[in-house]
Coordinates of C-alpha atoms in Angstrom, one line a residue:
Chain A
M1 CA 10.7 30.4 -16.7
K2 CA 12.5 27.5 -15.1
A3 CA 12.0 24.0 -16.5
F4 CA 9.0 21.9 -15.5
T5 CA 7.4 18.7 -16.7
Y6 CA 4.5 19.3 -19.0
Y7 CA 1.5 16.9 -19.2
K8 CA -1.2 17.2 -21.8
V9 CA -4.2 15.1 -20.6
N10 CA -7.4 14.2 -22.4
S11 CA -9.7 13.4 -19.5
V12 CA -10.6 14.8 -16.0
P13 CA -9.7 11.5 -14.2
K14 CA -6.2 11.7 -15.7
A15 CA -5.8 15.3 -14.6
V16 CA -7.1 14.5 -11.1
S17 CA -4.9 11.4 -10.8
L18 CA -1.8 13.6 -11.5
L19 CA -3.0 16.1 -8.9
A20 CA -3.5 13.3 -6.4
K21 CA 0.0 12.1 -7.1
Y22 CA 1.9 15.4 -7.1
G23 CA -0.4 17.7 -5.0
E24 CA 1.1 21.2 -4.5
K25 CA 4.0 20.4 -6.8
A26 CA 1.6 20.4 -9.7
A27 CA -0.7 23.0 -11.2
I28 CA -3.5 23.0 -13.7
L29 CA -2.7 24.9 -16.9
A30 CA -5.5 26.3 -19.0
G31 CA -5.1 29.9 -20.3
G32 CA -1.9 30.4 -18.2
S33 CA -2.3 34.2 -18.0
D34 CA -2.0 34.3 -14.2
L35 CA 0.1 31.2 -13.8
F36 CA 2.9 32.2 -16.2
G37 CA 3.1 35.7 -14.7
I38 CA 3.8 34.1 -11.3
M39 CA 6.1 31.4 -12.6
K40 CA 8.3 34.0 -14.4
D41 CA 8.6 36.3 -11.3
R42 CA 9.0 33.3 -8.9
P43 CA 7.7 35.1 -5.8
E44 CA 8.4 32.2 -3.5
G45 CA 8.0 32.1 0.3
P46 CA 8.3 29.5 3.1
K47 CA 5.0 27.8 2.0
F48 CA 4.7 29.1 -1.6
K49 CA 6.8 27.3 -4.2
M50 CA 6.6 27.2 -8.0
P51 CA 4.9 24.2 -9.5
Q52 CA 7.3 21.6 -11.0
R53 CA 4.6 20.0 -13.1
L54 CA 1.9 21.6 -15.3
I55 CA -1.2 19.7 -16.3
D56 CA -2.6 21.2 -19.5
I57 CA -6.4 20.6 -19.6
K58 CA -7.2 22.4 -22.8
G59 CA -7.3 19.0 -24.7
I60 CA -10.1 17.7 -22.5
K61 CA -13.1 17.9 -24.7
D62 CA -15.5 17.4 -21.8
L63 CA -14.4 20.8 -20.3
N64 CA -14.9 23.0 -23.3
Y65 CA -18.6 23.7 -23.7
I66 CA -21.3 26.2 -23.0
K67 CA -24.8 24.7 -22.9
D68 CA -28.3 25.1 -21.7
R69 CA -29.2 22.1 -19.6
K70 CA -32.7 21.8 -18.2
G71 CA -33.0 25.5 -18.1
S72 CA -29.7 26.1 -16.3
L73 CA -26.5 27.2 -17.9
K74 CA -23.4 24.9 -17.7
I75 CA -20.0 26.2 -18.7
G76 CA -16.9 23.9 -18.8
A77 CA -13.8 25.0 -17.0
A78 CA -11.8 25.4 -20.1
A79 CA -14.3 27.6 -22.1
T80 CA -12.6 30.8 -22.9
L81 CA -13.8 34.2 -21.8
S82 CA -14.1 35.2 -25.6
E83 CA -16.4 32.2 -26.1
I84 CA -18.5 33.5 -23.2
V85 CA -18.6 37.0 -24.5
S86 CA -19.7 35.8 -28.0
S87 CA -22.1 33.1 -26.9
D88 CA -25.6 33.9 -28.2
L89 CA -27.1 31.8 -25.4
I90 CA -25.3 33.8 -22.7
R91 CA -25.8 37.2 -24.3
E92 CA -29.5 36.6 -24.6
K93 CA -30.3 34.8 -21.3
Y94 CA -27.4 35.8 -18.9
P95 CA -26.4 39.3 -20.1
L96 CA -24.7 40.0 -16.7
L97 CA -22.3 37.2 -17.4
A98 CA -21.5 38.3 -20.9
H99 CA -21.1 41.9 -19.6
A100 CA -18.6 40.9 -16.9
A101 CA -16.6 38.6 -19.3
A102 CA -16.2 41.4 -21.8
Q103 CA -14.6 43.5 -19.1
V104 CA -11.9 40.9 -18.2
G105 CA -8.5 42.0 -19.5
V106 CA -8.2 42.5 -23.3
P107 CA -8.9 40.5 -26.4
Q108 CA -5.5 38.8 -26.2
I109 CA -6.3 37.6 -22.6
R110 CA -9.9 36.7 -23.3
N111 CA -8.9 34.6 -26.3
V112 CA -6.9 32.2 -24.1
G113 CA -8.2 32.9 -20.5
T114 CA -10.7 30.5 -19.2
L115 CA -13.7 30.9 -16.9
A116 CA -12.2 28.5 -14.2
G117 CA -8.8 30.2 -14.5
N118 CA -10.4 33.5 -13.8
L119 CA -12.1 32.1 -10.8
C120 CA -8.9 30.4 -9.5
Q121 CA -6.5 33.3 -10.0
R122 CA -4.1 34.1 -7.2
P123 CA -4.3 37.4 -5.1
R124 CA -3.6 40.8 -6.5
C125 CA -1.1 42.3 -4.1
W126 CA 2.3 43.6 -5.3
Y127 CA 4.0 42.2 -2.2
F128 CA 2.6 38.8 -2.8
R129 CA 3.6 38.9 -6.5
R130 CA 7.2 40.1 -6.0
S131 CA 10.1 37.8 -5.2
L132 CA 11.7 40.3 -2.9
F133 CA 9.0 40.0 -0.3
T134 CA 9.6 36.4 0.9
D135 CA 8.2 36.9 4.4
C136 CA 4.7 37.7 3.1
L137 CA 1.9 36.1 5.2
R138 CA 0.2 34.6 2.2
K139 CA 3.5 32.8 1.3
G140 CA 3.8 31.3 4.7
G141 CA 5.9 34.1 6.2
G142 CA 5.2 36.4 9.2
T143 CA 4.8 39.9 7.7
C144 CA 2.0 41.8 5.9
Y145 CA 4.1 44.3 4.0
A146 CA 1.0 46.1 2.7
L147 CA -0.3 47.1 6.2
D148 CA 2.5 49.7 6.6
G149 CA 3.5 49.9 3.0
E150 CA 1.9 51.0 -0.3
N151 CA -1.7 49.9 0.1
Q152 CA -3.7 52.0 -2.3
Y153 CA -5.0 49.0 -4.1
H154 CA -5.6 46.8 -1.0
A155 CA -8.7 45.6 0.9
V156 CA -11.0 48.0 2.8
I157 CA -13.1 45.2 4.3
G158 CA -12.2 41.8 5.7
G159 CA -8.5 42.4 5.4
N160 CA -7.5 41.3 8.9
G161 CA -4.6 39.0 8.5
C162 CA -4.0 39.7 4.8
C163 CA -5.3 42.7 3.0
M164 CA -4.9 41.5 -0.6
V165 CA -7.9 41.9 -2.9
Y166 CA -9.5 39.2 -5.0
P167 CA -9.4 40.6 -8.6
S168 CA -11.8 38.3 -10.5
D169 CA -14.5 40.0 -12.6
M170 CA -16.3 36.8 -13.2
A171 CA -16.7 35.8 -9.5
P172 CA -18.9 38.8 -8.5
A173 CA -21.1 38.3 -11.5
L174 CA -21.4 34.5 -11.0
I175 CA -22.1 34.9 -7.2
A176 CA -24.8 37.5 -8.0
L177 CA -26.3 34.9 -10.3
N178 CA -26.2 32.2 -7.6
A179 CA -23.7 30.0 -9.5
R180 CA -22.3 26.8 -8.3
V181 CA -19.0 25.2 -9.2
E182 CA -18.4 21.5 -9.7
I183 CA -15.1 20.3 -8.2
A184 CA -13.5 17.1 -9.3
T185 CA -11.4 15.0 -6.8
A186 CA -9.9 11.6 -7.1
K187 CA -13.1 10.2 -5.4
G188 CA -15.6 11.9 -7.7
T189 CA -17.2 15.3 -8.0
K190 CA -19.0 17.7 -5.6
M191 CA -21.1 20.9 -6.2
V192 CA -20.4 24.0 -4.1
P193 CA -22.1 27.4 -4.2
L194 CA -19.5 29.8 -5.6
E195 CA -20.1 32.1 -2.7
Q196 CA -18.8 29.3 -0.4
F197 CA -15.9 28.5 -2.7
Y198 CA -13.9 31.5 -1.6
V199 CA -12.4 31.8 1.9
G200 CA -10.9 34.8 3.7
P201 CA -7.5 35.0 5.4
R202 CA -8.9 34.0 8.8
T203 CA -10.0 30.7 7.4
N204 CA -6.9 30.0 5.3
L205 CA -4.0 32.4 4.9
L206 CA -2.4 30.4 2.1
R207 CA -5.3 29.8 -0.3
E208 CA -8.2 31.9 -1.6
N209 CA -10.6 29.1 -2.0
I210 CA -11.6 25.7 -0.7
L211 CA -9.8 23.7 -3.4
S212 CA -7.3 21.2 -2.0
P213 CA -4.1 20.7 -4.0
Q214 CA -5.7 17.5 -5.2
E215 CA -8.8 19.1 -6.7
M216 CA -9.8 21.1 -9.7
V217 CA -12.9 23.1 -10.9
V218 CA -14.5 21.3 -13.9
T219 CA -17.9 23.1 -14.4
V220 CA -19.7 26.3 -13.5
E221 CA -23.5 26.0 -13.3
I222 CA -25.8 29.0 -13.2
P223 CA -29.5 28.5 -12.4
K224 CA -32.1 30.0 -14.7
P225 CA -32.8 33.6 -13.6
A226 CA -36.3 34.4 -12.4
A227 CA -38.7 36.1 -14.9
G228 CA -38.0 39.8 -14.8
N229 CA -34.4 39.4 -13.5
K230 CA -32.0 42.1 -14.5
G231 CA -28.3 42.3 -13.9
V232 CA -25.4 44.6 -14.4
Y233 CA -21.6 44.7 -13.8
V234 CA -19.8 48.0 -13.2
K235 CA -16.0 48.0 -13.0
L236 CA -13.9 51.0 -12.1
K237 CA -10.3 50.9 -13.4
E238 CA -7.4 53.3 -12.9
R239 CA -6.4 52.8 -16.6
D240 CA -9.6 52.3 -18.5
A241 CA -8.2 50.3 -21.5
F242 CA -6.8 47.5 -19.5
D243 CA -6.6 47.0 -15.8
F244 CA -7.8 45.1 -12.8
A245 CA -10.8 46.5 -10.9
L246 CA -10.1 49.2 -8.3
V247 CA -13.6 48.3 -7.2
S248 CA -16.4 46.6 -9.1
V249 CA -19.9 45.4 -8.4
A250 CA -22.3 42.9 -9.8
V251 CA -26.0 43.4 -9.1
S252 CA -28.7 40.9 -9.9
L253 CA -32.3 41.6 -9.0
T254 CA -35.9 41.0 -10.1
R255 CA -38.2 43.9 -10.8
K256 CA -41.8 43.9 -9.7
G257 CA -43.1 47.2 -10.8
N258 CA -40.9 49.7 -9.1
M259 CA -39.8 47.2 -6.5
A260 CA -36.5 45.3 -6.3
V261 CA -37.0 41.7 -5.2
N262 CA -34.3 39.2 -4.3
P263 CA -31.4 41.5 -4.9
R264 CA -27.8 40.2 -4.9
V265 CA -25.0 42.7 -4.6
V266 CA -21.4 41.4 -4.9
F267 CA -18.3 43.6 -4.9
G268 CA -14.9 42.8 -6.4
G269 CA -11.6 44.5 -5.6
I270 CA -12.4 45.6 -2.0
A271 CA -11.8 42.5 0.0
P272 CA -9.8 39.3 0.0
V273 CA -12.9 37.5 -1.3
P274 CA -15.6 38.5 -3.8
L275 CA -17.8 40.2 -1.2
R276 CA -21.5 39.9 -1.0
S277 CA -23.2 42.8 0.7
I278 CA -26.0 41.4 2.7
R279 CA -26.7 44.8 4.2
A280 CA -27.2 46.5 0.9
E281 CA -29.4 43.6 -0.2
A282 CA -31.6 43.9 2.9
V283 CA -32.0 47.6 2.3
L284 CA -33.1 47.0 -1.3
N285 CA -35.3 44.0 -1.0
G286 CA -39.0 44.8 -1.5
K287 CA -38.4 48.5 -1.7
D288 CA -38.9 51.0 -4.4
L289 CA -35.5 50.7 -6.1
K290 CA -35.0 54.4 -7.0
V291 CA -35.9 55.5 -3.5
A292 CA -33.7 52.9 -1.8
I293 CA -30.5 53.6 -3.8
P294 CA -28.8 56.1 -1.4
E295 CA -29.4 54.1 1.7
A296 CA -28.2 50.8 0.0
C297 CA -25.0 52.5 -1.1
K298 CA -24.4 53.8 2.4
A299 CA -25.2 50.4 4.0
A300 CA -22.9 48.6 1.6
M301 CA -19.8 50.1 3.1
D302 CA -20.8 49.8 6.8
G303 CA -17.9 48.2 8.6
A304 CA -15.3 49.2 6.1
H305 CA -11.8 49.8 7.6
P306 CA -9.7 51.5 5.0
L307 CA -5.9 51.6 5.2
K308 CA -3.6 54.6 4.9
N309 CA -3.9 55.0 1.1
N310 CA -7.1 53.3 0.1
G311 CA -9.9 55.4 1.7
Y312 CA -11.1 56.4 -1.8
K313 CA -12.2 52.8 -2.3
V314 CA -15.1 53.3 0.2
D315 CA -16.5 56.2 -1.8
A316 CA -15.7 54.4 -5.1
A317 CA -17.5 51.3 -4.0
R318 CA -20.6 53.3 -3.1
G319 CA -20.2 55.1 -6.4
V320 CA -20.1 51.9 -8.6
L321 CA -23.1 50.5 -6.7
E322 CA -25.1 53.7 -7.2
Q323 CA -24.2 53.5 -10.9
A324 CA -25.2 49.9 -11.1
L325 CA -28.5 50.4 -9.4
G326 CA -29.2 53.4 -11.5
L327 CA -28.8 51.3 -14.6
L328 CA -31.4 48.8 -13.3
A329 CA -33.9 51.4 -11.9
Chain B
M10 CA -6.5 33.1 -46.1
S11 CA -4.8 30.3 -47.9
E12 CA -2.1 30.2 -45.3
K13 CA -4.6 29.0 -42.7
E14 CA -5.8 26.1 -44.9
Q15 CA -2.3 24.7 -45.3
E16 CA -1.8 21.8 -42.9
P17 CA 1.7 20.8 -41.8
R18 CA 2.7 17.8 -43.9
E19 CA 5.9 16.1 -43.4
D20 CA 6.5 15.2 -47.0
E21 CA 5.8 18.8 -48.1
N22 CA 8.6 20.5 -50.1
K23 CA 7.9 23.7 -48.3
E24 CA 8.6 22.2 -44.9
K25 CA 11.2 24.1 -43.1
Q26 CA 13.3 22.9 -40.3
S27 CA 14.3 25.0 -37.4
R28 CA 18.0 25.5 -37.9
M29 CA 19.1 25.0 -34.3
N30 CA 16.9 22.0 -33.5
V31 CA 17.0 18.4 -34.4
S32 CA 13.9 17.3 -36.5
R33 CA 13.1 13.7 -37.1
R34 CA 14.3 14.0 -40.7
G35 CA 17.3 16.0 -39.8
F36 CA 18.1 13.5 -37.0
L37 CA 17.8 10.5 -39.4
K38 CA 20.1 12.2 -41.9
G39 CA 22.7 12.8 -39.2
V40 CA 22.1 9.6 -37.4
G41 CA 25.7 8.3 -38.0
T42 CA 27.2 10.9 -35.7
G43 CA 24.2 12.0 -33.7
A44 CA 23.0 8.7 -32.2
V45 CA 26.1 8.0 -30.3
S46 CA 26.1 11.2 -28.3
V47 CA 22.4 10.8 -27.6
A48 CA 22.9 7.3 -26.4
L49 CA 25.9 8.2 -24.3
T50 CA 24.3 11.1 -22.6
G51 CA 21.2 9.2 -21.9
V52 CA 18.8 11.9 -23.2
P53 CA 15.6 10.3 -24.2
L54 CA 14.7 10.8 -27.8
V55 CA 11.6 13.0 -28.0
L56 CA 11.0 12.3 -31.7
P57 CA 7.8 10.3 -31.7
P58 CA 7.1 8.3 -34.9
D59 CA 3.5 9.3 -35.1
A60 CA 0.9 11.5 -33.4
A61 CA -0.6 8.7 -31.2
D62 CA 2.8 8.1 -29.6
A63 CA 3.3 11.8 -29.3
A64 CA 0.0 12.1 -27.4
E65 CA 1.0 9.3 -25.2
A66 CA 4.3 10.8 -24.4
L67 CA 2.7 14.2 -23.6
A68 CA 0.2 12.5 -21.3
A69 CA 3.0 10.8 -19.4
G70 CA 4.9 14.1 -19.0
V71 CA 7.7 15.6 -21.0
K72 CA 10.4 18.2 -20.5
E73 CA 10.7 18.7 -24.3
S74 CA 8.8 17.8 -27.4
T75 CA 8.7 18.3 -31.1
V76 CA 5.8 20.5 -32.1
R77 CA 4.3 20.8 -35.5
L78 CA 3.1 24.2 -36.3
N79 CA 2.2 26.3 -39.3
V80 CA 3.8 29.8 -39.2
N81 CA 3.0 32.3 -41.9
G82 CA 1.8 29.6 -44.2
A83 CA 4.8 27.3 -43.9
A84 CA 4.9 24.0 -41.9
Y85 CA 7.5 23.6 -39.2
R86 CA 8.6 21.0 -36.8
V87 CA 10.5 22.5 -33.9
K88 CA 12.0 20.8 -30.9
V89 CA 11.2 22.8 -27.8
K90 CA 11.7 22.7 -24.1
S91 CA 8.4 22.6 -22.1
H92 CA 9.1 26.0 -20.5
W93 CA 9.9 27.9 -23.7
T94 CA 7.3 30.5 -24.6
L95 CA 5.9 30.7 -28.1
L96 CA 7.6 34.2 -28.3
E97 CA 11.0 32.8 -27.4
V98 CA 10.7 30.1 -30.0
L99 CA 9.5 32.5 -32.7
R100 CA 12.3 34.9 -32.0
R101 CA 15.2 32.7 -31.0
E102 CA 14.6 29.4 -32.7
M103 CA 12.9 30.5 -35.8
A104 CA 14.5 33.9 -36.2
L105 CA 11.2 35.7 -36.5
T106 CA 12.0 38.8 -34.5
G107 CA 9.2 41.0 -35.6
S108 CA 7.2 40.0 -32.5
K109 CA 8.8 42.0 -29.7
K110 CA 9.6 41.0 -26.2
I111 CA 9.0 44.0 -23.9
C112 CA 7.1 43.2 -20.6
D113 CA 7.1 39.4 -21.1
R114 CA 4.1 39.4 -18.7
G115 CA 1.0 39.7 -20.9
S116 CA 0.6 43.4 -20.4
C117 CA 2.1 45.4 -23.2
G118 CA 1.0 43.7 -26.4
A119 CA 4.2 44.0 -28.4
C120 CA 4.3 40.2 -28.8
T121 CA 0.8 39.9 -30.3
V122 CA 0.5 37.2 -32.9
L123 CA -2.6 35.4 -34.3
M124 CA -3.2 31.9 -33.2
D125 CA -5.8 30.2 -35.4
G126 CA -6.8 33.8 -36.4
K127 CA -7.2 35.1 -32.9
P128 CA -4.8 37.7 -31.3
I129 CA -2.9 36.3 -28.4
Y130 CA 0.2 37.3 -26.3
A131 CA 3.0 35.0 -27.6
C132 CA 4.9 35.7 -24.3
S133 CA 2.1 34.1 -22.3
R134 CA 1.7 30.8 -24.2
L135 CA 4.1 27.9 -24.2
A136 CA 5.5 26.7 -27.5
I137 CA 4.7 23.1 -26.5
E138 CA 1.0 24.0 -26.3
M139 CA 1.1 25.1 -30.0
D140 CA 1.2 21.6 -31.7
G141 CA -1.1 21.7 -34.7
K142 CA -1.8 25.5 -34.4
T143 CA -1.6 28.1 -37.2
I144 CA 0.4 31.2 -36.2
T145 CA 0.6 34.4 -38.1
T146 CA 3.3 36.9 -37.2
I147 CA 4.0 40.3 -38.6
E148 CA 6.5 38.7 -41.0
G149 CA 3.5 36.9 -42.6
L150 CA 1.6 40.0 -43.7
A151 CA 3.6 41.5 -46.6
D152 CA 3.4 40.0 -50.0
G153 CA 7.1 39.9 -50.9
E154 CA 8.1 43.6 -50.9
T155 CA 4.6 44.8 -51.0
P156 CA 3.3 45.8 -47.6
H157 CA 0.0 44.5 -46.4
P158 CA -2.8 47.2 -46.6
I159 CA -2.7 47.5 -42.8
Q160 CA 1.1 48.1 -42.8
S161 CA 0.6 50.7 -45.6
A162 CA -2.1 52.4 -43.6
F163 CA 0.2 52.7 -40.5
M164 CA 3.0 54.1 -42.7
Q165 CA 0.8 56.6 -44.5
N166 CA -0.8 57.8 -41.3
D167 CA 2.4 57.9 -39.1
G168 CA 0.8 55.3 -36.9
F169 CA 3.9 55.0 -34.7
Q170 CA 6.7 56.9 -33.2
C171 CA 9.7 54.7 -32.2
G172 CA 8.0 51.7 -33.8
F173 CA 8.8 49.1 -31.2
C174 CA 5.1 48.4 -30.4
T175 CA 3.9 48.7 -34.0
S176 CA 4.0 45.0 -35.0
G177 CA 1.8 44.2 -32.0
F178 CA -0.7 47.0 -32.9
I179 CA -0.8 45.8 -36.6
M180 CA -1.4 42.2 -35.5
S181 CA -4.3 43.3 -33.2
T182 CA -5.7 45.3 -36.1
K183 CA -5.3 42.3 -38.4
G184 CA -7.2 40.1 -35.9
L185 CA -10.0 42.6 -35.8
L186 CA -10.4 43.2 -39.5
D187 CA -10.3 39.5 -40.4
K188 CA -13.3 39.1 -38.2
N189 CA -15.0 42.4 -38.6
P190 CA -13.9 44.3 -41.8
R191 CA -15.9 47.4 -41.0
P192 CA -15.5 48.1 -37.3
N193 CA -16.6 51.4 -35.7
S194 CA -14.3 53.5 -33.6
D195 CA -15.3 51.8 -30.3
E196 CA -14.6 48.4 -31.8
I197 CA -11.2 49.5 -32.9
K198 CA -10.3 50.9 -29.5
E199 CA -11.5 47.7 -27.9
A200 CA -9.5 45.5 -30.3
L201 CA -6.3 47.6 -29.6
S202 CA -6.9 47.9 -25.8
G203 CA -4.3 45.2 -25.1
N204 CA -1.5 47.1 -26.8
I205 CA 0.6 49.8 -25.1
C206 CA 2.5 52.6 -27.0
R207 CA 4.9 54.3 -24.6
C208 CA 5.5 57.1 -27.1
S209 CA 1.7 57.6 -26.8
A210 CA 1.1 57.8 -30.5
Y211 CA -2.4 56.5 -29.9
R212 CA -4.2 59.1 -31.9
K213 CA -2.4 58.3 -35.1
I214 CA -2.4 54.5 -34.4
L215 CA -6.2 54.7 -34.2
A216 CA -6.3 56.8 -37.3
S217 CA -4.1 54.2 -39.1
A218 CA -6.4 51.3 -38.0
K219 CA -9.4 53.4 -39.1
A220 CA -7.7 54.0 -42.5
A221 CA -7.0 50.3 -42.9
T222 CA -10.7 49.5 -42.5
Q223 CA -11.5 51.7 -45.4
K224 CA -9.2 49.9 -47.8
G225 CA -10.9 46.5 -47.5

């Protein structure tokens, strides 16, 4: 890595004041798993430069907690994925979350990787992540190398403009659980539904979420699930021991007898954002779950536009949804 | 483990100094010659007199700092650049070359060390983040010439082929067994999932880890 200035701060206002001062030239450092990979490879483009200042937030005590507050779950941005996996509170009351966290990376990653870091990771696209491809759209250039290139891992839905995929395992699970994120700015904090936190390439080609360079995620809040709520996360990987999702799905629903009520279906690995399938949810809602599975799986991939090498993802996405719903039926 | 209880203390006889770096004590000893060049080149002294000053310096932003860390039971003070990884400092500054640098991207596991008892990729952590941490590397396992039981289990079960990934696999096994002395096969596979063996000696690696559990 090239030299940078390192800050270790002990409060959110200090971190945010540094972000306000240095903007895009600074980056928040927590687990560093994604950040250091990029900083070592230096895949720069016209509008994508390496940060010159890293703000280490691990020393901020206010950011490192998992607690039950008035029935909802609050997790600090710097809580590690290992802490989430091993939290009795989460395992007991939010099993979908523990289940998804256990499937992120490997022990070495989860021991340092944080929840907010997982939610703010940069795109998975080998053209974005290689220094050779400087004209990449997402770096501010004019070319999508993946459209005519090697695109077996790219988006099958919503990829107009940039067909990278958003790789987070935690985001689908948290959106299925209707989570909100608290964002700190120099002027205070704001709460945003996680579903609205992510933006596709037509909204912003250069960023995957609504955070401005002056803002940071400080808390994730998950409302208490309804009585009878069940959830599951299914992740398909090319290499089972350790890999990003080819496709994944988080499903949360409430069972009333045989019926599925208020289902939420969120895919990972198939679009530039964690993708909620409103169509599949509509098919499932209020129906006998076992009966509705085939139609829901079909509806989930309506509108998919696979590229040359990733047609399998359409079938795979239907397959993981079928598996997930089967586990809940 | 007694090594984890040992806090870095400046007055401790065991304190070791990194050979290639200036420590506060080393600096004071050499002050007659050293101070001049420092003053002439205008390099700020990053040798804070106490922890409060160090914290203040870190909050104001630094490009280098002196970190105190406990490695394999011994206290060290090492002067590091902000962008040096823990792996680079272990291997290059402290001559602990048992942790290997292969992918350097947090994918292969050859650099696995324990940080406060937990397996981490040393290539994907900065040394400057390690102030006050306890690190265990493969060099910290054997008792003199007597291999650690996990090392013996790997030798007796041929748990390697070329051996380059082995220290990482052993450290991941150590992290698991310290927490869970009697893991089942699935728990062993999960604990070793972050390590890659390009010779594909996985069957014997898993057998070695399994054998190590039966020694405890």
